[in-house]
Tab-separated table of C-alpha atoms and ligand atoms in Angstrom:
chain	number	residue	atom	x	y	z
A	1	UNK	CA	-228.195	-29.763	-12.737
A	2	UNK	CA	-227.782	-29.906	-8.699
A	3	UNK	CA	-228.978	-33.293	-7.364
A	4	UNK	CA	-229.530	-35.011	-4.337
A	5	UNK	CA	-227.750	-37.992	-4.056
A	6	UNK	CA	-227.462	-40.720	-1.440
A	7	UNK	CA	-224.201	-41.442	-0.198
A	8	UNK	CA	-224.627	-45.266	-2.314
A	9	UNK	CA	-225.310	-43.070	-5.170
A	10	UNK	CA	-222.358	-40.876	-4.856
A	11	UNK	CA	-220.293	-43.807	-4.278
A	12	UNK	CA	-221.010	-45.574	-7.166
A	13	UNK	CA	-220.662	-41.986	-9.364
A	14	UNK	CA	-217.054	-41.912	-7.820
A	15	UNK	CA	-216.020	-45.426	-8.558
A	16	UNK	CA	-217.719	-44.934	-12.473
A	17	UNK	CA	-215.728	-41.262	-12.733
A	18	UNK	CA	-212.773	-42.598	-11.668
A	19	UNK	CA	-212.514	-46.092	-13.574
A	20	UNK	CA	-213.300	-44.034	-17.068
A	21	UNK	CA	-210.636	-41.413	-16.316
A	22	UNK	CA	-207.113	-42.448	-17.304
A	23	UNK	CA	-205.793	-42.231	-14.024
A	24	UNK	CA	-201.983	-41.220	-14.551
A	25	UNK	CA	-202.891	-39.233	-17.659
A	26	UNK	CA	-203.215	-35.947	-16.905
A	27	UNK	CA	-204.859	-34.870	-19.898
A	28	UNK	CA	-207.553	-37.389	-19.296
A	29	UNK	CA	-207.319	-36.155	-15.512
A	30	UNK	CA	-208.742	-32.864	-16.781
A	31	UNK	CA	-210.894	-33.424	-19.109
A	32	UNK	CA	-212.917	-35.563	-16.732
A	33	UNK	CA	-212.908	-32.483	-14.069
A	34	UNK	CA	-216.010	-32.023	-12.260
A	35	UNK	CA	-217.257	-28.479	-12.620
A	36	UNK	CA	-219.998	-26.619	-10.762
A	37	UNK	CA	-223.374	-28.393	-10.250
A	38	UNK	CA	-222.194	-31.807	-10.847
A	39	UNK	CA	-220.338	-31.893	-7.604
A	40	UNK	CA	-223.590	-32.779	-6.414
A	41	UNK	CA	-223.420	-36.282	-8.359
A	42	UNK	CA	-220.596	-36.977	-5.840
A	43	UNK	CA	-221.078	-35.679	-2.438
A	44	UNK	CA	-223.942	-35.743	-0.209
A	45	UNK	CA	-224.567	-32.450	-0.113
A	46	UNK	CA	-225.459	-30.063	2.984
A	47	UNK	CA	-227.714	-27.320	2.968
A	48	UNK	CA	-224.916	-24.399	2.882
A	49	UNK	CA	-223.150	-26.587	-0.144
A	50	UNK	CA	-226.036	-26.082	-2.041
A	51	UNK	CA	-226.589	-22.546	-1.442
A	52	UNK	CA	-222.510	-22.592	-2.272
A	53	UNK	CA	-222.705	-23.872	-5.389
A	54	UNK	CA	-225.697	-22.530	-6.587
A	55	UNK	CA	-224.810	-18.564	-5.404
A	56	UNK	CA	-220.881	-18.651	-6.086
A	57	UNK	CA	-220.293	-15.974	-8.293
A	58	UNK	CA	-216.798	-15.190	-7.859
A	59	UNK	CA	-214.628	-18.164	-9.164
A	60	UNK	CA	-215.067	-21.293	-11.285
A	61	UNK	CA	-215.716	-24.655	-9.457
A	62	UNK	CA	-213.892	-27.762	-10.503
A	63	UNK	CA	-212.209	-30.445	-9.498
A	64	UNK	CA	-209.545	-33.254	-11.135
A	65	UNK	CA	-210.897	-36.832	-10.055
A	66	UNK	CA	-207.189	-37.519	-8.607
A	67	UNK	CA	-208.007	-34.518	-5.886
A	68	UNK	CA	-211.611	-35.528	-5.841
A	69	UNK	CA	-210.836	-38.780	-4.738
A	70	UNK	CA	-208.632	-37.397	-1.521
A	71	UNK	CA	-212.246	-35.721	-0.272
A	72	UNK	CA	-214.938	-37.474	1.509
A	73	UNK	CA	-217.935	-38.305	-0.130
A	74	UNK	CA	-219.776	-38.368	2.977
A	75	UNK	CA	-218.212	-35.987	5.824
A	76	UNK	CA	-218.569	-32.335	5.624
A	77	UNK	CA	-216.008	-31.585	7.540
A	78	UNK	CA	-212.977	-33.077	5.571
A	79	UNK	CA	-210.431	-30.247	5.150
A	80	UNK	CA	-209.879	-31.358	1.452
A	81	UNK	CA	-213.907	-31.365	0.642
A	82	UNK	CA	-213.355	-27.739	1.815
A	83	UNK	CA	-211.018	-26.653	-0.396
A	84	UNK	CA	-213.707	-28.251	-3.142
A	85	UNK	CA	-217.014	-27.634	-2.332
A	86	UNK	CA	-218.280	-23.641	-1.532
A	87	UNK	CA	-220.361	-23.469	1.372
A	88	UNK	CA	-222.736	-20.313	1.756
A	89	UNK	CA	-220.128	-18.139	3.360
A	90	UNK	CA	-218.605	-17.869	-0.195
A	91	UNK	CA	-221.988	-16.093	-1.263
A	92	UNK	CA	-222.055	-13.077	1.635
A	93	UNK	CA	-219.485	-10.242	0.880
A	94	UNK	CA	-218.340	-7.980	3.736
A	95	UNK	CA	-217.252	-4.454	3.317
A	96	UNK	CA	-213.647	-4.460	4.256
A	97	UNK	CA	-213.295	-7.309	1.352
A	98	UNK	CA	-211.729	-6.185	-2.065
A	99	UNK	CA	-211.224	-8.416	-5.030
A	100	UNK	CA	-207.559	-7.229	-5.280
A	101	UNK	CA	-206.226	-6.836	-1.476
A	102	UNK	CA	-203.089	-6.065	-2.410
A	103	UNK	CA	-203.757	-3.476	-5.068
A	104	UNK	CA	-201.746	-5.644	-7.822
A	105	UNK	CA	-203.370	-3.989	-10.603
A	106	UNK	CA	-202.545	-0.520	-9.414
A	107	UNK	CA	-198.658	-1.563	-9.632
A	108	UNK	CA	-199.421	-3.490	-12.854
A	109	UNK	CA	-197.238	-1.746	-15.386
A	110	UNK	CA	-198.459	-4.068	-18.052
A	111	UNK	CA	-200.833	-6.472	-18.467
A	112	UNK	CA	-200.021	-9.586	-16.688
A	113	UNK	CA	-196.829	-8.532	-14.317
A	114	UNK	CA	-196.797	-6.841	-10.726
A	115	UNK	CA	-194.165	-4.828	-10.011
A	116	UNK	CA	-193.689	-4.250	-6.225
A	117	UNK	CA	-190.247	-5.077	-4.719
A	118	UNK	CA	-187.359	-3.687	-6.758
A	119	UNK	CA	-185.471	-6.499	-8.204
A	120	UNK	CA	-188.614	-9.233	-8.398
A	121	UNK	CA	-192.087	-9.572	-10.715
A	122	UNK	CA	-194.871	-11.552	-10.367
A	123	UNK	CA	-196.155	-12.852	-13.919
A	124	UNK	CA	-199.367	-13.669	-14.374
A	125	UNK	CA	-199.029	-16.545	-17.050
A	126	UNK	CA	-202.553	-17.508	-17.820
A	127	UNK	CA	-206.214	-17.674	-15.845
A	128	UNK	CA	-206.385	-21.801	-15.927
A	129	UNK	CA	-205.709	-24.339	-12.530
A	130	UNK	CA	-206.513	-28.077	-12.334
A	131	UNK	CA	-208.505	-27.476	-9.395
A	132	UNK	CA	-210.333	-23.851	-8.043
A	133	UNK	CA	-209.135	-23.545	-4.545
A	134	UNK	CA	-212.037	-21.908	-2.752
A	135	UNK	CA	-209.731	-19.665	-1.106
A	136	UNK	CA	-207.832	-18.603	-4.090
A	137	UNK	CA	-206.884	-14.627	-3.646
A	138	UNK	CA	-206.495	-14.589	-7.204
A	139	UNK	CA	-210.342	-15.533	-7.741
A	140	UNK	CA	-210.618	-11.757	-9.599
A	141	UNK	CA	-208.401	-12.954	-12.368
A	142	UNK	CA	-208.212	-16.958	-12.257
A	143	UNK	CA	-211.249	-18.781	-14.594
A	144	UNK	CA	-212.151	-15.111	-16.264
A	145	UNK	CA	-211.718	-15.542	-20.092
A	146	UNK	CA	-211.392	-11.370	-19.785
A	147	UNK	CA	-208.303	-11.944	-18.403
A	148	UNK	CA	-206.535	-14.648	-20.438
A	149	UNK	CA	-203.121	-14.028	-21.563
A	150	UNK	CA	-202.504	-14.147	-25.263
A	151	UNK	CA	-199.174	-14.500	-26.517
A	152	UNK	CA	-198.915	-10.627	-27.311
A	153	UNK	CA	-199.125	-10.138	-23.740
A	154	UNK	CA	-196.559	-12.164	-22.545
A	155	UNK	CA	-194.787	-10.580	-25.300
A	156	UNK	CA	-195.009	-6.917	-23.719
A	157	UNK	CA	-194.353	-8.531	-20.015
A	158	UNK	CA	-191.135	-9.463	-21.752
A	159	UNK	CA	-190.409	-6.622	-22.839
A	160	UNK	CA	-190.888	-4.662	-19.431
A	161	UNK	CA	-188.517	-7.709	-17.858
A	162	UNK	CA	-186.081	-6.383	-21.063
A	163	UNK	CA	-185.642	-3.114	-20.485
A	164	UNK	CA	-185.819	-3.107	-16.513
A	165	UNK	CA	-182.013	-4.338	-15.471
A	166	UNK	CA	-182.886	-4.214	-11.514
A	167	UNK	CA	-185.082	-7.204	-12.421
A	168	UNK	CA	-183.424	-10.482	-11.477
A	169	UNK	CA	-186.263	-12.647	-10.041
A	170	UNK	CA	-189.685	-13.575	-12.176
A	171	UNK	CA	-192.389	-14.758	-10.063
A	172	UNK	CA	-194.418	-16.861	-12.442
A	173	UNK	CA	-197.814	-17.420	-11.277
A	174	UNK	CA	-201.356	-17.510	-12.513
A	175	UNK	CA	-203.530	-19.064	-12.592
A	176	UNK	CA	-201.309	-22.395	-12.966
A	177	UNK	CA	-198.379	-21.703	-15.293
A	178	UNK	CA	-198.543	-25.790	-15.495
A	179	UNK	CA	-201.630	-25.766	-16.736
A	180	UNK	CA	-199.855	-24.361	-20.020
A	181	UNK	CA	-199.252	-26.385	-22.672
A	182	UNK	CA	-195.793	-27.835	-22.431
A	183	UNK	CA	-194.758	-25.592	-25.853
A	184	UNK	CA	-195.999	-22.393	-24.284
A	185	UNK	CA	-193.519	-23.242	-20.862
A	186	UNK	CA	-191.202	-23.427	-22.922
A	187	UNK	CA	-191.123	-20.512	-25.173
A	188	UNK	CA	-191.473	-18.544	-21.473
A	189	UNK	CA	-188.839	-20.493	-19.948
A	190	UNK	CA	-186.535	-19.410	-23.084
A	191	UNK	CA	-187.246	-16.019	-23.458
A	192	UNK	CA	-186.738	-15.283	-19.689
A	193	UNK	CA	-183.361	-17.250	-20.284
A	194	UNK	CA	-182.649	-14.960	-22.824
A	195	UNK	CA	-182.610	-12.105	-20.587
A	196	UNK	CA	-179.353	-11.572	-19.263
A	197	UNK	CA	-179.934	-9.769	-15.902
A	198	UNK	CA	-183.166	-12.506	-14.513
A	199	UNK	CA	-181.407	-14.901	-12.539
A	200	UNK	CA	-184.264	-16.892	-11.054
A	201	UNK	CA	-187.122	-17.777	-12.011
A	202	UNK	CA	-189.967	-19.278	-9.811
A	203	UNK	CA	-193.080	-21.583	-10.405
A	204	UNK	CA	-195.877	-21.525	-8.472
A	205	UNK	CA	-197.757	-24.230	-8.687
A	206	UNK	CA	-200.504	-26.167	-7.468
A	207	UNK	CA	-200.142	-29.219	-9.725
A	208	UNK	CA	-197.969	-31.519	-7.065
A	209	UNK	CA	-200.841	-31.474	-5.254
A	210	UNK	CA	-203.964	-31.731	-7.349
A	211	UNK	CA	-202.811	-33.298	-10.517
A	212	UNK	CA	-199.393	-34.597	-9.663
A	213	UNK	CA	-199.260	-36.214	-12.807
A	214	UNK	CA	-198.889	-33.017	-14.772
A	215	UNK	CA	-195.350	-33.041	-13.446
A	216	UNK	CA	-194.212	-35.347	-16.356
A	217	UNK	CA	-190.935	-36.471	-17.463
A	218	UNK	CA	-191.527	-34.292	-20.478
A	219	UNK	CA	-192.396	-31.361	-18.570
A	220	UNK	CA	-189.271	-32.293	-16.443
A	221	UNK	CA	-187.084	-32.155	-19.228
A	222	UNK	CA	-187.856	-28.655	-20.528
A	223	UNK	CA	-187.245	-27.226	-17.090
A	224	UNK	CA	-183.946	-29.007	-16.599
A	225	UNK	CA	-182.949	-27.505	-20.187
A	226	UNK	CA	-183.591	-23.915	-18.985
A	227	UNK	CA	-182.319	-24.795	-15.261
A	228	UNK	CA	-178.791	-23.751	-16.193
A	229	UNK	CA	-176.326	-21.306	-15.382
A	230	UNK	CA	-177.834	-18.808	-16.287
A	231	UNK	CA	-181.157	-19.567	-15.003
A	232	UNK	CA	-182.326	-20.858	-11.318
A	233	UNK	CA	-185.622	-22.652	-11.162
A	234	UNK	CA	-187.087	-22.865	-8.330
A	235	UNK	CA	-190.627	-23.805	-7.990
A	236	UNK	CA	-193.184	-23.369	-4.930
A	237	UNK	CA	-195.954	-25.547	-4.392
A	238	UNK	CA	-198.995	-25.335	-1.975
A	239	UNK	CA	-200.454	-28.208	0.384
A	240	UNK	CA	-202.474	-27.573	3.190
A	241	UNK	CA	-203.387	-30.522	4.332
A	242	UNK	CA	-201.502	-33.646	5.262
A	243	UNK	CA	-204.078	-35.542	3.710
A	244	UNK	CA	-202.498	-34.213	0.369
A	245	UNK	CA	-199.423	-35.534	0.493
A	246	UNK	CA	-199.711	-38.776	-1.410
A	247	UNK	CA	-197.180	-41.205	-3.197
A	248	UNK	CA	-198.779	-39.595	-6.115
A	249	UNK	CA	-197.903	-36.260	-4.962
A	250	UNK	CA	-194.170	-37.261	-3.528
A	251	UNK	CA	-193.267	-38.658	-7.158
A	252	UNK	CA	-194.276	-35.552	-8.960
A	253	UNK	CA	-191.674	-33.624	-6.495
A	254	UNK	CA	-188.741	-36.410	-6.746
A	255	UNK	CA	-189.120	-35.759	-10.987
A	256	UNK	CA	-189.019	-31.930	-9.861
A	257	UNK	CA	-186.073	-32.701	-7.932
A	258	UNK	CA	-184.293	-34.311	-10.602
A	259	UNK	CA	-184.542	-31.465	-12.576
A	260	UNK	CA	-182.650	-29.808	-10.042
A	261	UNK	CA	-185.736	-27.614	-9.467
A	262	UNK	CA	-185.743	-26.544	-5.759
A	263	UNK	CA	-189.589	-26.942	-3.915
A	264	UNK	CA	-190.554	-24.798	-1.386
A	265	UNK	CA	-194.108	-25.061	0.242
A	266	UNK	CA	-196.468	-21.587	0.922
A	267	UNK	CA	-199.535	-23.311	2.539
A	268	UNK	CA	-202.560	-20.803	3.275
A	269	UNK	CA	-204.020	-20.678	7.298
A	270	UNK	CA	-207.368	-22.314	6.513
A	271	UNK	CA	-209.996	-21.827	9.401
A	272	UNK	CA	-211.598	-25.164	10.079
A	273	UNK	CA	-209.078	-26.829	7.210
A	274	UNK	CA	-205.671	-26.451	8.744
A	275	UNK	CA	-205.631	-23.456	11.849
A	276	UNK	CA	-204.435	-25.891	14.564
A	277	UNK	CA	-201.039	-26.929	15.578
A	278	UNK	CA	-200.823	-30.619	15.406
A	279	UNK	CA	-202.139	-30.366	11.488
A	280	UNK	CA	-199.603	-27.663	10.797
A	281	UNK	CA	-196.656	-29.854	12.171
A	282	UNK	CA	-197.946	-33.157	10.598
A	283	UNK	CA	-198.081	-31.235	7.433
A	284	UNK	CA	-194.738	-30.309	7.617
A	285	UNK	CA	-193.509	-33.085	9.153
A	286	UNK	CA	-194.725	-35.017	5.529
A	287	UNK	CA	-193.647	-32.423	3.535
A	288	UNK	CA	-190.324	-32.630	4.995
A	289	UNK	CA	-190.547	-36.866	4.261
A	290	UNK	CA	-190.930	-35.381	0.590
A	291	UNK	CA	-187.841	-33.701	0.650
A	292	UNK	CA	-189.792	-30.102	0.445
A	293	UNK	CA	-189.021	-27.219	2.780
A	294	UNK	CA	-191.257	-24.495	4.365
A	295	UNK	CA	-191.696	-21.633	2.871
A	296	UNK	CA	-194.412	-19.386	3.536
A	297	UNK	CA	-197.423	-20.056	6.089
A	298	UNK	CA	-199.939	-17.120	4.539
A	299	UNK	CA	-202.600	-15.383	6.541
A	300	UNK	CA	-205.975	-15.567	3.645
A	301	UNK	CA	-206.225	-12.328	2.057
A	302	UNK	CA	-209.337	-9.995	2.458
A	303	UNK	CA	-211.158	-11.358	-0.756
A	304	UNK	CA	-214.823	-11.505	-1.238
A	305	UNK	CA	-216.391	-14.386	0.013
A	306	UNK	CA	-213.543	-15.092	2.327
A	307	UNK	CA	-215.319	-14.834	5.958
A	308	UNK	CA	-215.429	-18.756	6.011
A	309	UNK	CA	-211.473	-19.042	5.432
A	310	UNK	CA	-209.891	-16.231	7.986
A	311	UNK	CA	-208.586	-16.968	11.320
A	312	UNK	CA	-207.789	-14.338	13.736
A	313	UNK	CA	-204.344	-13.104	13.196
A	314	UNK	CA	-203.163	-14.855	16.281
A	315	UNK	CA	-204.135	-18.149	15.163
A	316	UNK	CA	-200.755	-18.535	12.818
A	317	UNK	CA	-198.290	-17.136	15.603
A	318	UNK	CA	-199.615	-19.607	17.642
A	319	UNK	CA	-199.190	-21.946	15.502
A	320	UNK	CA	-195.324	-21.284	14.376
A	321	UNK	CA	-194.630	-21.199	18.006
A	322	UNK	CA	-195.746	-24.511	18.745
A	323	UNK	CA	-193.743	-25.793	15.755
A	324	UNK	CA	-190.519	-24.340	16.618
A	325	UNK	CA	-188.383	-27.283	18.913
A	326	UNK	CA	-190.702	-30.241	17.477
A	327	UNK	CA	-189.277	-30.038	13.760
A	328	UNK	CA	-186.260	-29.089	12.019
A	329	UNK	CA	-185.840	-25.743	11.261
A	330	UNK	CA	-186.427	-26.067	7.224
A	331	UNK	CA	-189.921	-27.538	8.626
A	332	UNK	CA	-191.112	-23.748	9.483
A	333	UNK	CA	-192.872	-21.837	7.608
A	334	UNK	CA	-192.551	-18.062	7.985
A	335	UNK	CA	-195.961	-16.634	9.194
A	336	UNK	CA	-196.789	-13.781	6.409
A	337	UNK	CA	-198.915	-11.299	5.970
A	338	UNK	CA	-199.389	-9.721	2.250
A	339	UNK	CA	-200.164	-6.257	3.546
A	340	UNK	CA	-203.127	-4.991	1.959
A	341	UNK	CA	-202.930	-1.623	-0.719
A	342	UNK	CA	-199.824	-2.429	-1.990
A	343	UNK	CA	-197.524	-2.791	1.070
A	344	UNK	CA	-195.850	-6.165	0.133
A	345	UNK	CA	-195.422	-9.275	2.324
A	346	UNK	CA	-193.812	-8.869	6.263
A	347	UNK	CA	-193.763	-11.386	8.270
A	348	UNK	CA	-194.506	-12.073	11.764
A	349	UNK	CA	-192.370	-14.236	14.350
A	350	UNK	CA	-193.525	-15.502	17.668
A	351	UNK	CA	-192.129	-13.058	20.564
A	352	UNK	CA	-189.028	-15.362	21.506
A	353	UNK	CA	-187.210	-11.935	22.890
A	354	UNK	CA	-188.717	-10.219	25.844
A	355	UNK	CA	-185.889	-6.999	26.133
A	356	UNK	CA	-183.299	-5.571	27.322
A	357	UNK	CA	-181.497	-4.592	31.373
A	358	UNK	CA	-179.322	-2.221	30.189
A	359	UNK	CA	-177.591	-2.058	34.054
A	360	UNK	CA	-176.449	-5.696	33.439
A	361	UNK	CA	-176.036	-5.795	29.593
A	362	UNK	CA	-178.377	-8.859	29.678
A	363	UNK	CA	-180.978	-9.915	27.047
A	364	UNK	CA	-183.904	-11.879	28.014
A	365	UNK	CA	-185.640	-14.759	26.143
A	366	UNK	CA	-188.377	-17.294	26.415
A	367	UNK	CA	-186.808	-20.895	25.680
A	368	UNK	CA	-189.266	-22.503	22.864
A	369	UNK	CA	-187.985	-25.595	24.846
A	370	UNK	CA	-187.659	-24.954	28.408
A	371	UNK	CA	-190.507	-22.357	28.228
A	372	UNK	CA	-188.457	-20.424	30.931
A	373	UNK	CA	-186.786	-17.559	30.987
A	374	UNK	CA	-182.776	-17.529	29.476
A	375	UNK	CA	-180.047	-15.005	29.686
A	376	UNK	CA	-177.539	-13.372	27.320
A	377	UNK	CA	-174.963	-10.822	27.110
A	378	UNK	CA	-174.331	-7.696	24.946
A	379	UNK	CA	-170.611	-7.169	23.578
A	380	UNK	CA	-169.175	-5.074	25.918
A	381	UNK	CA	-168.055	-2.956	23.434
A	382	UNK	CA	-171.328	-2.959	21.752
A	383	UNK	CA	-172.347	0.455	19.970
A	384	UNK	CA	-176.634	-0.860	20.004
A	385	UNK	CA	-177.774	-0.852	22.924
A	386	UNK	CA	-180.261	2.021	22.440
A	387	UNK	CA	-181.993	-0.371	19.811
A	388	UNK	CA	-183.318	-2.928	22.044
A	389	UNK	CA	-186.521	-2.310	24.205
A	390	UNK	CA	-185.700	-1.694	27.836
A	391	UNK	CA	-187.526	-3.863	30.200
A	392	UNK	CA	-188.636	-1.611	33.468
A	393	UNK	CA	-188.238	-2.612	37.227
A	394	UNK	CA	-191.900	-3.927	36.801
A	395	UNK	CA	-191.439	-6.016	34.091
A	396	UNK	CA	-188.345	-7.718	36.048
A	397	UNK	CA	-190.536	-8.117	38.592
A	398	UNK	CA	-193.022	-10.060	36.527
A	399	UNK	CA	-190.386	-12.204	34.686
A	400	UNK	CA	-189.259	-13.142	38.515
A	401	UNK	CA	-185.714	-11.395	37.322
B	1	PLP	C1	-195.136	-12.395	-3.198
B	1	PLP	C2	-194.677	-11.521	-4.242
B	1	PLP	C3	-193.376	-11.596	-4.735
B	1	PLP	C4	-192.360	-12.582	-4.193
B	1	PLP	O1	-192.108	-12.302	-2.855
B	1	PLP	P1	-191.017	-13.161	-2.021
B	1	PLP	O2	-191.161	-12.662	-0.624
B	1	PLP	O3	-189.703	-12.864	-2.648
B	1	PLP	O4	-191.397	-14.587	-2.173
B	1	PLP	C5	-193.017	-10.714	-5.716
B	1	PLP	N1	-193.865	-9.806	-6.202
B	1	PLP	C6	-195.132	-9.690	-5.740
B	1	PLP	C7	-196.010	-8.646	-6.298
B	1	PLP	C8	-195.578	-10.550	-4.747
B	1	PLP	O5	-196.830	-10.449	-4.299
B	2	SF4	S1	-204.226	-23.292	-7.824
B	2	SF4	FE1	-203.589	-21.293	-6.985
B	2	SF4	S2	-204.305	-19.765	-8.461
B	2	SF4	FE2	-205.413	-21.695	-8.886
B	2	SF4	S3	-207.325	-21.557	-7.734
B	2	SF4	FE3	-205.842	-22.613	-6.425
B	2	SF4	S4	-204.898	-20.974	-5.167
B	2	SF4	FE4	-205.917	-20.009	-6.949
């Protein structure tokens, strides 16, 4: 039942929650979740919360107490509360929203497993998560008991994988594919093992970041048995928000590490959350502290419900400009887009390279340092030249060349 609490209320409902959950347990970390209207016993809630809660349709709400207790009980505004709580955006659909963008059940051969890109899948392991991320493009298929994956079905994803020798990459995702029991990992870490011509295999998961403890040394174990080889694990996590990068959180990805499992980071462009610069480089800056590297920076996918989340397309060019020159390299993420109907990721750099005086042989760039205008030369001998854009006597002007 939807309450209104006071924020001493709320307090004291947090302090209770969290002293009878088992803190580093992370079975006890789930099973004390807080789901749907009882987010109300501990946040003061605003008017478009309630509406959020009470008209959210699309995807289960729940939260681990570990992730709860990053969120302010109080503030509307913290990013992390955002990620928790649906507001009343969630409830109004627009037309140009789809709940699959990206057509993945149109290149669904089998149930479970998206086959775009040649030589990579992306398996859908199972529907569960610690925590539903309110801007989860999987919100069709994650917390729908129609589309749990029994064992069968795994079985016939296998099978594809089997008889499809371009395959060499697995994309496991979900859902969580931590979120399955520790057995269930590893009968699908074995069987993909046991496929001679898949040579990675990826994890994404969301666990480092709201249940960290799930990343046990068990857990570790079985992964560094199938990390062999054969096999390359790598697995890709997903913060957004300085504020979850926690000792918790750091010692999860060491015990990843140690498994020899390499962690990238795809964090999502988050209007209000995480769309401006200085979050985006402290983020990375701390994820860099926690020995993870950039990965993907992804522009939120046309989903229903997800007016409240999108930023205009500019916002993340911006963005990867500003970090380029203030961290290391392996500190930026690539901006992506996942095209919608089916026409796979691309992604989209910051204009760095201006064109081409063909008279002179000279490239022209903007300096992400200097933020003037730099020179370079073309081989003489060079055989390209008609693939660079030619800049006109008016540009030159402009440029001051
Ligand atoms: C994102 C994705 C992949 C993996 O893409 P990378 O760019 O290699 O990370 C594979 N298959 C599908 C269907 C995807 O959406
Ligand atoms: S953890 Fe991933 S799949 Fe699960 S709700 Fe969050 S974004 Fe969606």
């Amino acid at each position: 039942m939807l309450v209104q609490s006071s924020l001493s209320e709320v307090l004291k409902a947090r302090e209770e929650l969290y002293s009878r959950t088992n803190w580093t347990d992370h079975t006890s970390q789930l099973q004390n979740r807080v789901k749907g209207e009882d987010l109300s016993l501990y946040f003061v809630l605003t008017e478009s919360e309630i509406i959020g809660i009470k008209e959210t349709i699309r995807l289960h709400v729940s939260t681990t107490p570990y992730y709860l207790s990053l969120s302010s009980p109080d503030d509307p505004n913290c990013p992390i509360r955002k990620m928790i709580v649906p507001r009343s955006e969630e409830a109004v659909l627009s037309s140009e929203e789809s709940s699959d963008p990206l057509d993945e059940e149109r290149l669904s051969p089998v149930r479970g497993l998206t086959h775009m890109y040649p030589n990579r899948v992306l398996l859908f392991s199972n529907h569960s998560c610690s925590v539903y991320c309110r801007h989860c493009m999987r919100g069709r298929k994650v917390s729908s008991n129609e589309e749990r994956m029994e064992k069968g079905d795994l079985e016939k994803a296998f099978e594809y994988i089997r008889n499809h020798p371009e395959i060499e990459d697995v994309v496991i995702s979900g859902g969580d594919p931590l979120n399955l029991a520790d057995a269930r990992i590893e009968w699908i870490l074995s069987e993909l093992n046991s496929i001679p011509h898949v040579k990675i295999c990826r994890l994404g998961t969301r666990n480092p970041v709201t249940l960290p403890f799930r990343i046990t040394e068990a857990l570790c174990k079985i992964i560094e048995t199938y990390n062999n080889d054969k096999l390359s694990i790598f697995c890709n996590t997903q913060f957004n928000h300085p504020k979850e990068c926690t000792k918790e959180s750091k010692e999860a990805i060491l015990r990843l590490l140690k498994a020899g499992v390499s962690v990238g980071n795809q964090s999502v462009l988050l209007k209000d959350i995480n769309d401006d610069e200085e979050t985006m480089l402290s983020l990375h800056k701390k994820l860099l502290e926690m020995r993870v590297r950039a990965y993907y920076l992804y522009d939120p996918e046309l989903i229903p419900g997800s007016r409240g989340f999108r930023t205009p397309l500019a916002r993340g060019i911006e963005i990867v400009e500003y970090m380029r020159g203030k961290i290391g390299g392996m500190g930026i993420p690539q901006f992506v887009n996942d095209l919608p109907g089916g026409g796979g990721k691309i992604t989209i750099a910051p204009n760095w390279y201006l064109g081409y005086i063909p008279k002179t042989r000279q490239h022209v760039f903007r300096s992400a340092v200097t933020k003037k205008i730099h020179l370079s030369f073309e081989p003489v001998d060079s055989t390209k030249e008609s693939y660079y854009p030619v800049l006109s006597e008016a540009d030159l002007e402009k440029l001051g060349l």
